[in-house]
Short mmCIF file of C-alpha atoms and ligand atoms in Angstrom, two decimals:
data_model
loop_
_atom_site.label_atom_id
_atom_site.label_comp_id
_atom_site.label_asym_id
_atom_site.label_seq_id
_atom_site.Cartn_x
_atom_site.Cartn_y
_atom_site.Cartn_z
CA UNK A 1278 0.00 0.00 0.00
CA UNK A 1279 1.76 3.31 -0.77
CA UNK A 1280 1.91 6.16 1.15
CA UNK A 1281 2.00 8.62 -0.72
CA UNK A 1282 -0.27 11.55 -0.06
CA UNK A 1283 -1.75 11.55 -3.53
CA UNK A 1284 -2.43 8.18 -3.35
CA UNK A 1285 -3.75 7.84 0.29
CA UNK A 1286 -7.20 6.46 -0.46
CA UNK A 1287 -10.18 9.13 0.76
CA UNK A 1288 -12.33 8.06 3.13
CA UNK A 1289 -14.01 5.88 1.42
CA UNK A 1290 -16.62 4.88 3.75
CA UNK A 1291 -18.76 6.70 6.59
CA UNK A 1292 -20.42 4.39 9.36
CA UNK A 1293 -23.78 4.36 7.19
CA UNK A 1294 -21.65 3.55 4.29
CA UNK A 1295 -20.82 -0.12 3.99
CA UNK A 1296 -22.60 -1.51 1.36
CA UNK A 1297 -21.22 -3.82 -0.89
CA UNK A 1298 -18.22 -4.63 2.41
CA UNK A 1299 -18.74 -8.20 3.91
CA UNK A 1300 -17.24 -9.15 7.53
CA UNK A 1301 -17.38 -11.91 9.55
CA UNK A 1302 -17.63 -11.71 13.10
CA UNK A 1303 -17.33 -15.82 15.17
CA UNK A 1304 -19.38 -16.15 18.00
CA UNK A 1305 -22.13 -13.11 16.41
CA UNK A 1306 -25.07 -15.77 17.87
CA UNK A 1307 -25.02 -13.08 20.78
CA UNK A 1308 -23.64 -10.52 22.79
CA UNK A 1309 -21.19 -8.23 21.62
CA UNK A 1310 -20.32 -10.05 18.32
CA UNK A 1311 -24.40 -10.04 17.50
CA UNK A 1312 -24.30 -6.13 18.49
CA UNK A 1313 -21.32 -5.74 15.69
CA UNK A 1314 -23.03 -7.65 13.56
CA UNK A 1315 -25.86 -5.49 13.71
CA UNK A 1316 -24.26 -2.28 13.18
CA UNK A 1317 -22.25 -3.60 10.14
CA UNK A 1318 -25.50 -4.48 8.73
CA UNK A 1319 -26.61 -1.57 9.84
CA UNK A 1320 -24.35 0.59 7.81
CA UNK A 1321 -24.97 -1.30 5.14
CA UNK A 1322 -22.35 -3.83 5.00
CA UNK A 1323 -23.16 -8.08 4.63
CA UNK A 1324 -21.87 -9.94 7.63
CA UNK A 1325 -21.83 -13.59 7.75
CA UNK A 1326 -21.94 -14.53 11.87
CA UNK A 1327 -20.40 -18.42 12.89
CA UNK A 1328 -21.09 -19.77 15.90
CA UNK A 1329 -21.97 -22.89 17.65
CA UNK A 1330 -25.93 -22.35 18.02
CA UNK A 1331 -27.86 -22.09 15.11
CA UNK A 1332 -30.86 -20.56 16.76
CA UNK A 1333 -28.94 -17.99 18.18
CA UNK A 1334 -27.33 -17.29 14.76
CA UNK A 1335 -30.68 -16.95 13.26
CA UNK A 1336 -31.68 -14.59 16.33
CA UNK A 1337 -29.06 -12.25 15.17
CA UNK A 1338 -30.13 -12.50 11.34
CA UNK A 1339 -34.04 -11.80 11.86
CA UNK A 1340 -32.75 -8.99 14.21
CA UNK A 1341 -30.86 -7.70 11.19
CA UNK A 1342 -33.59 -8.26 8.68
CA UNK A 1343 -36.34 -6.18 11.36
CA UNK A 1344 -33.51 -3.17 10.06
CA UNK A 1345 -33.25 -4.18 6.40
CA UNK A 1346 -29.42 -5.41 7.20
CA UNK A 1347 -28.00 -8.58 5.89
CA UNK A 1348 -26.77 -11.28 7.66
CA UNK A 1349 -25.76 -14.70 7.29
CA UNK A 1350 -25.21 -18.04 9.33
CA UNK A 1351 -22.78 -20.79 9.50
CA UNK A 1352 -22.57 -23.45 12.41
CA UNK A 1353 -19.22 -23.68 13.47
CA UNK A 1354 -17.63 -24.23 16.31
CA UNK A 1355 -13.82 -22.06 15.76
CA UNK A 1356 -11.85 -25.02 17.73
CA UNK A 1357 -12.46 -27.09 14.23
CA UNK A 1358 -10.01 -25.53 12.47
CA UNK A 1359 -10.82 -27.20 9.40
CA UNK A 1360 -14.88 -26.41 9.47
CA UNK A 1361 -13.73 -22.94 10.45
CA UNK A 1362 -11.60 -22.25 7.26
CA UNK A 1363 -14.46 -24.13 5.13
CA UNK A 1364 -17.10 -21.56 6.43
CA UNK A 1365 -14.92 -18.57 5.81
CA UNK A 1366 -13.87 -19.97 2.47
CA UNK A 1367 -17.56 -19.91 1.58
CA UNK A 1368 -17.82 -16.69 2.73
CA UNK A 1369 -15.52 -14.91 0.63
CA UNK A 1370 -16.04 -17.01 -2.49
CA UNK A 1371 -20.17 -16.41 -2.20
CA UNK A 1372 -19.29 -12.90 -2.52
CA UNK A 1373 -16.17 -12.54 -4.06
CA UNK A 1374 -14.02 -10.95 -1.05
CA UNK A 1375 -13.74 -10.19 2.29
CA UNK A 1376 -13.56 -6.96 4.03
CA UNK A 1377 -12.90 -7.24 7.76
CA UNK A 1378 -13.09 -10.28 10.56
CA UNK A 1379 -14.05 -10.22 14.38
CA UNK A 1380 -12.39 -12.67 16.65
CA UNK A 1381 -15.42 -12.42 18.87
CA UNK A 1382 -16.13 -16.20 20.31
CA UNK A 1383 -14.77 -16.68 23.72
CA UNK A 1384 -15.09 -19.34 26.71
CA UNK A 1385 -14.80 -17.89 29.95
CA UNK A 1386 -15.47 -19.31 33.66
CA UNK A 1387 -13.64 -17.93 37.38
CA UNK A 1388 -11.52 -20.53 38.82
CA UNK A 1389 -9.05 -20.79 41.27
CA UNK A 1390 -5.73 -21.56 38.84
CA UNK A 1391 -5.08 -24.80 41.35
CA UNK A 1392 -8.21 -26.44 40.40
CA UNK A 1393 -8.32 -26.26 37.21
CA UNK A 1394 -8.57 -29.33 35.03
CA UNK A 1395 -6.47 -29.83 31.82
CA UNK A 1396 -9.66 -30.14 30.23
CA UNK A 1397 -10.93 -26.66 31.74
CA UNK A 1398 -7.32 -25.04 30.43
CA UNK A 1399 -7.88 -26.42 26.97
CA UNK A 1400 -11.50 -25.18 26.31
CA UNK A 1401 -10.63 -21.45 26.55
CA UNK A 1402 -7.48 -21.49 25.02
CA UNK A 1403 -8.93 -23.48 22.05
CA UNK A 1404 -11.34 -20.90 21.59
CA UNK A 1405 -9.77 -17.84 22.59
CA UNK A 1406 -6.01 -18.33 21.27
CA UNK A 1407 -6.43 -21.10 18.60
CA UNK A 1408 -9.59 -20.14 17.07
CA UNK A 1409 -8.74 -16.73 16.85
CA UNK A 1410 -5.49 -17.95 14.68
CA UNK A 1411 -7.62 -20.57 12.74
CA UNK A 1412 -10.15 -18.03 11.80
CA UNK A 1413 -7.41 -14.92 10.98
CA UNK A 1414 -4.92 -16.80 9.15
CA UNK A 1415 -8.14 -18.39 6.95
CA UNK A 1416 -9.43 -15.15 6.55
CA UNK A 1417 -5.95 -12.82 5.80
CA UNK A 1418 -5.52 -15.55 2.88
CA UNK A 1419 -8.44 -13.74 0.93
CA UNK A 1420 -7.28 -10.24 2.37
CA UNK A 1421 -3.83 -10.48 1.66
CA UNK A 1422 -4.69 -11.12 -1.78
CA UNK A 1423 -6.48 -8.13 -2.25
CA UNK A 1424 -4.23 -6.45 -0.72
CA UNK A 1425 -6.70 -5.07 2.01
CA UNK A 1426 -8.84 -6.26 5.04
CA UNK A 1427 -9.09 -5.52 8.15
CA UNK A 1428 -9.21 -8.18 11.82
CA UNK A 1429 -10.47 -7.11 14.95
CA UNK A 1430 -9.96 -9.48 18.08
CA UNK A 1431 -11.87 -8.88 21.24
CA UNK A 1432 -9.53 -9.39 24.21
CA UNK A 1433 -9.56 -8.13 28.14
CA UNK A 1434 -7.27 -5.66 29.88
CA UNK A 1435 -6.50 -8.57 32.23
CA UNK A 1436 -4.43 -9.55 29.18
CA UNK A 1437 -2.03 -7.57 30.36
CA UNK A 1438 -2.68 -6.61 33.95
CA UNK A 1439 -3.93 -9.95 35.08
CA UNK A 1440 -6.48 -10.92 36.96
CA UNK A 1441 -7.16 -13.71 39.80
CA UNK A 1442 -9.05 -16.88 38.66
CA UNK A 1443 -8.67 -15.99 34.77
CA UNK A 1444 -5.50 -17.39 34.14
CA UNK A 1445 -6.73 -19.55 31.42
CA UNK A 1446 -8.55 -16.38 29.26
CA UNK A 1447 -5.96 -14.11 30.55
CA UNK A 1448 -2.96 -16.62 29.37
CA UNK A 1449 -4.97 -16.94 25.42
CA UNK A 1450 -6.07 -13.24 25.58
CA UNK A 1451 -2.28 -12.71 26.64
CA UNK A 1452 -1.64 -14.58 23.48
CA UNK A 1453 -4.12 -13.11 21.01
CA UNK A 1454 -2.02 -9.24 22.16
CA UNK A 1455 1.13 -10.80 21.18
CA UNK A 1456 -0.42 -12.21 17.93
CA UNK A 1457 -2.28 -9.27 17.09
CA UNK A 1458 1.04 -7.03 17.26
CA UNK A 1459 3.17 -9.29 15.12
CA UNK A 1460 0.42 -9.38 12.24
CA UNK A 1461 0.34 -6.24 12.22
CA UNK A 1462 4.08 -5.98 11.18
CA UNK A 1463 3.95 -9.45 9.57
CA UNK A 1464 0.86 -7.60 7.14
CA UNK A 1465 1.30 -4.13 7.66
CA UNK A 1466 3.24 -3.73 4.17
CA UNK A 1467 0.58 -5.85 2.50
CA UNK A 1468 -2.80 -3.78 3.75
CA UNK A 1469 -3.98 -5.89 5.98
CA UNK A 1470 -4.63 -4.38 9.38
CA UNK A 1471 -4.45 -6.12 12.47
CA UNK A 1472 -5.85 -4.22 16.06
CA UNK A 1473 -7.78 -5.37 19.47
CA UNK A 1474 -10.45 -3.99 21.14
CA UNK A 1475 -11.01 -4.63 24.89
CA UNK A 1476 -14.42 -4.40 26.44
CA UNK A 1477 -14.42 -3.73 30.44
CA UNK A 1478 -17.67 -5.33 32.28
CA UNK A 1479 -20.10 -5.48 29.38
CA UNK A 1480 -23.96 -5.92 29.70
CA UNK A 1481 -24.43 -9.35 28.04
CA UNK A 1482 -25.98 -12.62 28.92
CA UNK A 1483 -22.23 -14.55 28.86
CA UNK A 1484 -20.43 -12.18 30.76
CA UNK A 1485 -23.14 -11.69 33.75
CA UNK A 1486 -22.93 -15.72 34.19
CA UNK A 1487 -20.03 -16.24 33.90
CA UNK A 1488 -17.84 -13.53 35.24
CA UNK A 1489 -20.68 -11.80 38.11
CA UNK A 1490 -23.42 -14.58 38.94
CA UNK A 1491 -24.86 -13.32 42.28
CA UNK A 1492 -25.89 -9.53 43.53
CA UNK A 1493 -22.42 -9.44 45.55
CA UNK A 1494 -20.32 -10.12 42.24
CA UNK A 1495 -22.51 -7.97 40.75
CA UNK A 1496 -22.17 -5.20 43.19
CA UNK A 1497 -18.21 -5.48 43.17
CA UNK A 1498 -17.81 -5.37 39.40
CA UNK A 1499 -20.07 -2.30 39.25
CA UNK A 1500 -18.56 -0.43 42.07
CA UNK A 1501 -14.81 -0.75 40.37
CA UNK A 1502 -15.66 1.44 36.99
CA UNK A 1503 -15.03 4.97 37.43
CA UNK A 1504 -17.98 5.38 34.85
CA UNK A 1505 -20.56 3.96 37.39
CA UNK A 1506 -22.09 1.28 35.05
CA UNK A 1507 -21.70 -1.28 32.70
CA UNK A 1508 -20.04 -1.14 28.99
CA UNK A 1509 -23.05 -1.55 26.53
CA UNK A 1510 -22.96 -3.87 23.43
CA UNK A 1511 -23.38 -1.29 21.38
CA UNK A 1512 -20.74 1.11 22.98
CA UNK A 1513 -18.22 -1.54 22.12
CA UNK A 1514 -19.48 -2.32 18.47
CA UNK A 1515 -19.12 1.17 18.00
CA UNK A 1516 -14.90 0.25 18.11
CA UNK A 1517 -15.16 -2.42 16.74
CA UNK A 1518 -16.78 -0.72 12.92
CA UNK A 1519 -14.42 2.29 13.54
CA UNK A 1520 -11.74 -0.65 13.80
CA UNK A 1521 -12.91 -2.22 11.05
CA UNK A 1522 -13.56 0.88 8.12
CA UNK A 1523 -11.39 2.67 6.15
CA UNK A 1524 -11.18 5.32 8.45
CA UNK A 1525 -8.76 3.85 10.44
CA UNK A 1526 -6.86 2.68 7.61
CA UNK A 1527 -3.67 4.01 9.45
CA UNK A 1528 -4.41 2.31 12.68
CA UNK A 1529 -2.72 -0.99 13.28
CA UNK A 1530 -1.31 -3.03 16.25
CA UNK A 1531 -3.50 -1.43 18.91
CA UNK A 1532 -5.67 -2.00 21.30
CA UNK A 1533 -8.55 0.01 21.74
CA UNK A 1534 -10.38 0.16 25.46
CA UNK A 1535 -13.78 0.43 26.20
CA UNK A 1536 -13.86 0.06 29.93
CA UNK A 1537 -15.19 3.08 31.14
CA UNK A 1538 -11.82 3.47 33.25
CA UNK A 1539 -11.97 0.35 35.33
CA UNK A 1540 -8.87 -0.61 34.45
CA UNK A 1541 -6.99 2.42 35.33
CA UNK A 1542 -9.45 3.31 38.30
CA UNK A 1543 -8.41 0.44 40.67
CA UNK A 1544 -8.98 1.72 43.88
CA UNK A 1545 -6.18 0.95 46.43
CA UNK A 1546 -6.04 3.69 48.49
CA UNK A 1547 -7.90 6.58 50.55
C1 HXC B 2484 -14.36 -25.06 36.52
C2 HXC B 2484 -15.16 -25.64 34.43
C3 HXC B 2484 -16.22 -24.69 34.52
C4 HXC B 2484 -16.29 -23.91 35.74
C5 HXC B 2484 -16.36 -25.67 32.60
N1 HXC B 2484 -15.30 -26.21 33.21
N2 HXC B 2484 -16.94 -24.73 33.36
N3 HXC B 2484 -14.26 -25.82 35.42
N4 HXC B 2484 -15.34 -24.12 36.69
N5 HXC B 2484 -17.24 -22.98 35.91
C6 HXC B 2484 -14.47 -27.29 32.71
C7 HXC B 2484 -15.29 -28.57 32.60
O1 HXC B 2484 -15.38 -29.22 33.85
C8 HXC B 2484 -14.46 -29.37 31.60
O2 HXC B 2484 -13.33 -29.95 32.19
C9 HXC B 2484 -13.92 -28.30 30.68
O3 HXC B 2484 -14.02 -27.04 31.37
C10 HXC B 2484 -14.74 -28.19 29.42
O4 HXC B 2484 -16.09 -27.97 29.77
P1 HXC B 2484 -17.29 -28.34 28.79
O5 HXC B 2484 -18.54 -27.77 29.34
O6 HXC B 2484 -17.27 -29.78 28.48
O7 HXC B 2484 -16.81 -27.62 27.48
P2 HXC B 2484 -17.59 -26.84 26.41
O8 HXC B 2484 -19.01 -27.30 26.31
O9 HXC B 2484 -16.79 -26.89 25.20
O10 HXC B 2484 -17.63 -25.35 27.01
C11 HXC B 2484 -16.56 -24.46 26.88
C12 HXC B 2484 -16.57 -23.46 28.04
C13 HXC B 2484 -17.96 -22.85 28.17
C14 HXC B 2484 -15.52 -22.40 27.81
C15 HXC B 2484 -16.19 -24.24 29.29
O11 HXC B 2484 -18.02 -22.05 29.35
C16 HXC B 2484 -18.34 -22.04 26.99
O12 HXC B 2484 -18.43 -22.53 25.87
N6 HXC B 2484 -18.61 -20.77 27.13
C17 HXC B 2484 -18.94 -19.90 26.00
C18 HXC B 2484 -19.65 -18.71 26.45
C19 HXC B 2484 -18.84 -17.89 27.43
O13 HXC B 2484 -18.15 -18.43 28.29
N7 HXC B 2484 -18.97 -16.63 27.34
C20 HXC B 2484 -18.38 -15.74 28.27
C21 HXC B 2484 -17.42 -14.94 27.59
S1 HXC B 2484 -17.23 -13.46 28.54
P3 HXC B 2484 -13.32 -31.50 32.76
O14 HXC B 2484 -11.95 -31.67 33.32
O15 HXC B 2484 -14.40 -31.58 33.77
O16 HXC B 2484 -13.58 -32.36 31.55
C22 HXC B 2484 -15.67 -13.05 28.49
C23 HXC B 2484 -15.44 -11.67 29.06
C24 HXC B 2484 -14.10 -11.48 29.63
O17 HXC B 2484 -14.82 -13.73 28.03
C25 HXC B 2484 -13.76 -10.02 29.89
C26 HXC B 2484 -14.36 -9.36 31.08
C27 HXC B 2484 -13.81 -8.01 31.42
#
């Protein structure tokens, strides 16, 4: 990509201008990846969502269709690397490339790091730190040859602060920073971008049971953003398009927060 300043490309799309763009965004069956979803489609833009529950997939496309967006489903589940690379194959040949992916799908339970099982460990780092590679290297094959495209992988600050009983999602989120920053060089010369976005204590189904299941945790979580409340859906799929369009087409390697301050507003003392 030159960068020259007669041939840096305009703007060449606004947020209500994506038509004729196609994404895919793993685990879009609900949460945050169904709210990106929905504002791709919103701005015009075809996004094809994978995940594991085809009802919840189809959730996400009827939601899309109710605001004359366009989405699409595949069943996949982004530990099968193989099924993963077939779905985003199809993608891009159906319509004939392939703008931007989300590395949305996650596994995520508390756990004191002594007790948990193998098993446990290989779940979330399957789905965090290998699908994430499965799904970008898959997908930067079709980018690279156009010579554009843009991934966006959905990671936590306690990737690099840490956090106790998340040492299996902080370990592949850990991971998915490191990989995210050598892409970016590895691609950078070859236009395809490579950035994170990290969500603080987000409003979704997932989250709440897995990461604050009772009043108290609840309570806790709430009481340690310096915004007062909880990250919306929305307020992170807002990064993640900005991430994703043109007009960011100088921004790679990053992370982008959307925490509301928690991370920096750790109370200790006073
Ligand atoms: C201890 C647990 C456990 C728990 C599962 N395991 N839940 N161990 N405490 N609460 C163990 C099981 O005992 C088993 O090990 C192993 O993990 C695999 O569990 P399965 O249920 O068989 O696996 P699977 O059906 O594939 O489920 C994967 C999963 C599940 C990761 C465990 O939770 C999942 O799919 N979640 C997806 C949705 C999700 O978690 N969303 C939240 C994302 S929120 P053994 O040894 O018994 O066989 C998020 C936000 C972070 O990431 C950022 C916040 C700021």
């Amino acid at each position: 990509m030159s960068t020259s300043p007669e041939n840096t490309p305009s703007t060449k799309n606004s947020p209500a201008e994506l038509t004729g763009r196609v994404a895919v965004v793993t685990g879009g069956g609900s949460g945050i990846g169904r709210a990106i979803a929905l504002r791709y489609a919103a701005a015009g833009g075809t996004v094809a969502v994978l995940g594991r529950r085809p009802e919840a997939l189809e959730e996400t496309a009827r939601l899309a269709g109710e605001s004359g967006g366009t989405v699409e489903t595949a069943s996949v589940d982004v530990r099968d690397a193989d099924a993963l690379t077939a779905a985003i194959d199809a993608v891009a040949a159906r319509h004939g490339r392939l703008d931007a992916l989300v590395n949305n799908a996650a596994g995520n339970f508390v756990v004191p790091a002594e007790d948990l099982s193998p098993n446990g460990w290989r779940a979330v780092v399957d789905i965090v730190l290998n699908g994430t590679f499965f799904a970008t290297r898959a997908a930067a094959r079709h980018m690279l040859g156009a010579g554009d495209g843009a991934v966006v992988n959905v990671i936590a600050s306690y990737a690099w602060h840490g956090h106790p009983g998340t040492v299996h999602s902080a370990a592949a989120k850990g991971g998915v920073l490191a990989m995210t920053r050598t892409l970016a060089a590895e691609w950078g010369a070859r236009g395809v971008r490579v950035n994170c976005i990290a969500p603080g204590p987000t409003e979704t189904e997932g989250a709440g049971a897995a990461l604050w299941s009772t009043p108290q945790a609840r309570e806790r979580v709430l009481d340690s953003v310096p915004a007062g409340r909880f990250t919306t859906p929305e307020e992170v799929a807002e990064a993640a398009l900005f991430l994703m369009e043109e007009r960011s087409r100088y921004i790679t390697g990053t992370t982008m927060v959307i925490d509301g301050g928690q991370w920096l507003g750790r109370r200790v003392y006073g």
